[in-house]
């Protein structure tokens, strides 16, 4: 299974990848994107099974990346891993087609629960 991890912070991408391993999802192939535009490109070229994206990124933010994918008819499971987890953001994410939103700080259990909700098993 392929997972795209999109975040403009290399350190945060590594934290997300480490948390995936801690949640028992270390066997998946992980592709990294520095912004939403790269995430969209990876989805189009690599056909991953899941996108984990930050909300705020340069060039193209996560919600715009999700809208581009949905606008192109792509229904890949897409979840946010972001520092803001307000109810308004959760509603915006859901309305745009996101499967879940994990707010920082997060736990391996939160990742496992979110991934299980879209059928991703360790």
mmCIF file of C-alpha atoms in Angstrom:
data_model
loop_
_atom_site.group_PDB
_atom_site.id
_atom_site.type_symbol
_atom_site.label_atom_id
_atom_site.label_comp_id
_atom_site.label_asym_id
_atom_site.label_seq_id
_atom_site.Cartn_x
_atom_site.Cartn_y
_atom_site.Cartn_z
ATOM 1 C CA UNK A 1 0.000 0.000 0.000
ATOM 2 C CA UNK A 2 1.261 3.499 -0.872
ATOM 3 C CA UNK A 3 0.704 6.516 1.364
ATOM 4 C CA UNK A 4 1.516 10.126 0.401
ATOM 5 C CA UNK A 5 2.615 12.289 3.332
ATOM 6 C CA UNK A 6 2.391 15.992 2.440
ATOM 7 C CA UNK A 7 3.835 18.649 4.722
ATOM 8 C CA UNK A 8 6.153 21.576 4.028
ATOM 9 C CA UNK A 9 8.210 20.641 7.096
ATOM 10 C CA UNK A 10 10.602 17.756 6.488
ATOM 11 C CA UNK A 11 10.763 17.199 10.245
ATOM 12 C CA UNK A 12 6.973 16.951 10.480
ATOM 13 C CA UNK A 13 6.880 14.488 7.557
ATOM 14 C CA UNK A 14 9.382 12.346 9.439
ATOM 15 C CA UNK A 15 7.283 12.576 12.626
ATOM 16 C CA UNK A 16 4.191 11.476 10.691
ATOM 17 C CA UNK A 17 6.116 8.572 9.137
ATOM 18 C CA UNK A 18 7.481 7.555 12.536
ATOM 19 C CA UNK A 19 3.991 7.701 14.022
ATOM 20 C CA UNK A 20 2.708 5.503 11.197
ATOM 21 C CA UNK A 21 5.378 2.936 12.143
ATOM 22 C CA UNK A 22 4.463 3.231 15.843
ATOM 23 C CA UNK A 23 0.829 2.610 14.919
ATOM 24 C CA UNK A 24 1.840 -0.600 13.160
ATOM 25 C CA UNK A 25 1.730 0.811 9.627
ATOM 26 C CA UNK A 26 5.478 0.614 8.932
ATOM 27 C CA UNK A 27 5.065 -1.833 6.073
ATOM 28 C CA UNK A 28 3.492 0.680 3.717
ATOM 29 C CA UNK A 29 5.453 2.512 1.032
ATOM 30 C CA UNK A 30 5.545 6.230 1.901
ATOM 31 C CA UNK A 31 5.930 8.990 -0.676
ATOM 32 C CA UNK A 32 6.749 12.498 0.537
ATOM 33 C CA UNK A 33 5.450 15.806 -0.830
ATOM 34 C CA UNK A 34 6.517 19.289 0.262
ATOM 35 C CA UNK A 35 3.232 20.976 -0.677
ATOM 36 C CA UNK A 36 -0.215 20.340 -2.055
ATOM 37 C CA UNK A 37 0.875 20.688 -5.657
ATOM 38 C CA UNK A 38 3.443 17.897 -5.254
ATOM 39 C CA UNK A 39 0.848 15.778 -3.458
ATOM 40 C CA UNK A 40 -1.568 16.146 -6.380
ATOM 41 C CA UNK A 41 1.214 15.231 -8.823
ATOM 42 C CA UNK A 42 2.129 12.136 -6.789
ATOM 43 C CA UNK A 43 -1.508 11.045 -6.650
ATOM 44 C CA UNK A 44 -1.754 11.377 -10.430
ATOM 45 C CA UNK A 45 1.521 9.587 -11.214
ATOM 46 C CA UNK A 46 1.989 7.064 -8.404
ATOM 47 C CA UNK A 47 -1.640 6.070 -7.712
ATOM 48 C CA UNK A 48 -1.266 5.855 -3.913
ATOM 49 C CA UNK A 49 -3.947 4.426 -1.634
ATOM 50 C CA UNK A 50 -4.089 7.276 0.894
ATOM 51 C CA UNK A 51 -2.999 10.900 1.346
ATOM 52 C CA UNK A 52 -2.072 12.330 4.749
ATOM 53 C CA UNK A 53 -1.751 16.090 4.345
ATOM 54 C CA UNK A 54 -0.992 19.156 6.362
ATOM 55 C CA UNK A 55 -3.514 21.961 5.932
ATOM 56 C CA UNK A 56 -1.194 24.978 5.597
ATOM 57 C CA UNK A 57 1.552 24.623 2.999
ATOM 58 C CA UNK A 58 3.146 26.933 0.404
ATOM 59 C CA UNK A 59 2.257 26.845 -3.311
ATOM 60 C CA UNK A 60 -0.925 24.842 -2.701
ATOM 61 C CA UNK A 61 -2.453 24.169 0.701
ATOM 62 C CA UNK A 62 -4.016 20.868 1.685
ATOM 63 C CA UNK A 63 -7.659 21.848 1.246
ATOM 64 C CA UNK A 64 -6.969 23.164 -2.262
ATOM 65 C CA UNK A 65 -5.099 19.950 -3.111
ATOM 66 C CA UNK A 66 -8.104 17.946 -1.937
ATOM 67 C CA UNK A 67 -10.458 20.112 -4.021
ATOM 68 C CA UNK A 68 -8.263 19.674 -7.116
ATOM 69 C CA UNK A 69 -8.317 15.897 -6.666
ATOM 70 C CA UNK A 70 -12.071 15.752 -6.086
ATOM 71 C CA UNK A 71 -12.645 18.134 -8.996
ATOM 72 C CA UNK A 72 -10.738 15.715 -11.227
ATOM 73 C CA UNK A 73 -12.956 12.867 -10.070
ATOM 74 C CA UNK A 74 -10.288 11.293 -7.862
ATOM 75 C CA UNK A 75 -11.801 9.712 -4.753
ATOM 76 C CA UNK A 76 -8.597 8.620 -3.000
ATOM 77 C CA UNK A 77 -8.973 8.566 0.798
ATOM 78 C CA UNK A 78 -7.574 11.885 2.029
ATOM 79 C CA UNK A 79 -6.951 12.845 5.644
ATOM 80 C CA UNK A 80 -5.524 15.927 7.276
ATOM 81 C CA UNK A 81 -2.773 15.919 9.895
ATOM 82 C CA UNK A 82 -2.694 19.503 11.052
ATOM 83 C CA UNK A 83 -2.066 21.748 14.021
ATOM 84 C CA UNK A 84 -5.576 23.194 13.916
ATOM 85 C CA UNK A 85 -8.501 20.986 14.731
ATOM 86 C CA UNK A 86 -11.393 23.377 15.255
ATOM 87 C CA UNK A 87 -14.922 22.249 14.506
ATOM 88 C CA UNK A 88 -15.069 24.770 11.634
ATOM 89 C CA UNK A 89 -11.964 23.235 10.041
ATOM 90 C CA UNK A 90 -13.322 19.733 10.523
ATOM 91 C CA UNK A 91 -16.524 20.765 8.760
ATOM 92 C CA UNK A 92 -14.602 22.385 5.884
ATOM 93 C CA UNK A 93 -12.480 19.248 5.530
ATOM 94 C CA UNK A 94 -15.510 16.986 5.542
ATOM 95 C CA UNK A 95 -17.405 19.164 3.062
ATOM 96 C CA UNK A 96 -14.400 19.060 0.710
ATOM 97 C CA UNK A 97 -14.335 15.270 0.898
ATOM 98 C CA UNK A 98 -11.737 14.505 3.570
ATOM 99 C CA UNK A 99 -12.112 11.218 5.403
ATOM 100 C CA UNK A 100 -10.686 12.487 8.685
ATOM 101 C CA UNK A 101 -8.697 15.203 10.429
ATOM 102 C CA UNK A 102 -6.011 14.364 12.994
ATOM 103 C CA UNK A 103 -5.011 17.351 15.114
ATOM 104 C CA UNK A 104 -1.482 17.774 16.460
ATOM 105 C CA UNK A 105 -0.290 16.640 18.897
ATOM 106 C CA UNK A 106 -1.359 13.187 17.851
ATOM 107 C CA UNK A 107 -0.840 9.632 19.027
ATOM 108 C CA UNK A 108 -0.210 6.363 17.190
ATOM 109 C CA UNK A 109 -3.686 5.297 18.327
ATOM 110 C CA UNK A 110 -5.243 8.320 16.613
ATOM 111 C CA UNK A 111 -3.463 7.351 13.391
ATOM 112 C CA UNK A 112 -4.523 3.728 13.648
ATOM 113 C CA UNK A 113 -8.152 4.710 14.287
ATOM 114 C CA UNK A 114 -8.161 7.174 11.375
ATOM 115 C CA UNK A 115 -6.532 4.745 8.959
ATOM 116 C CA UNK A 116 -8.886 1.956 10.022
ATOM 117 C CA UNK A 117 -11.809 4.268 9.209
ATOM 118 C CA UNK A 118 -10.734 4.211 5.547
ATOM 119 C CA UNK A 119 -9.896 0.513 5.481
ATOM 120 C CA UNK A 120 -6.113 0.787 5.877
ATOM 121 C CA UNK A 121 -4.834 -2.015 8.063
ATOM 122 C CA UNK A 122 -1.314 -2.553 9.382
#
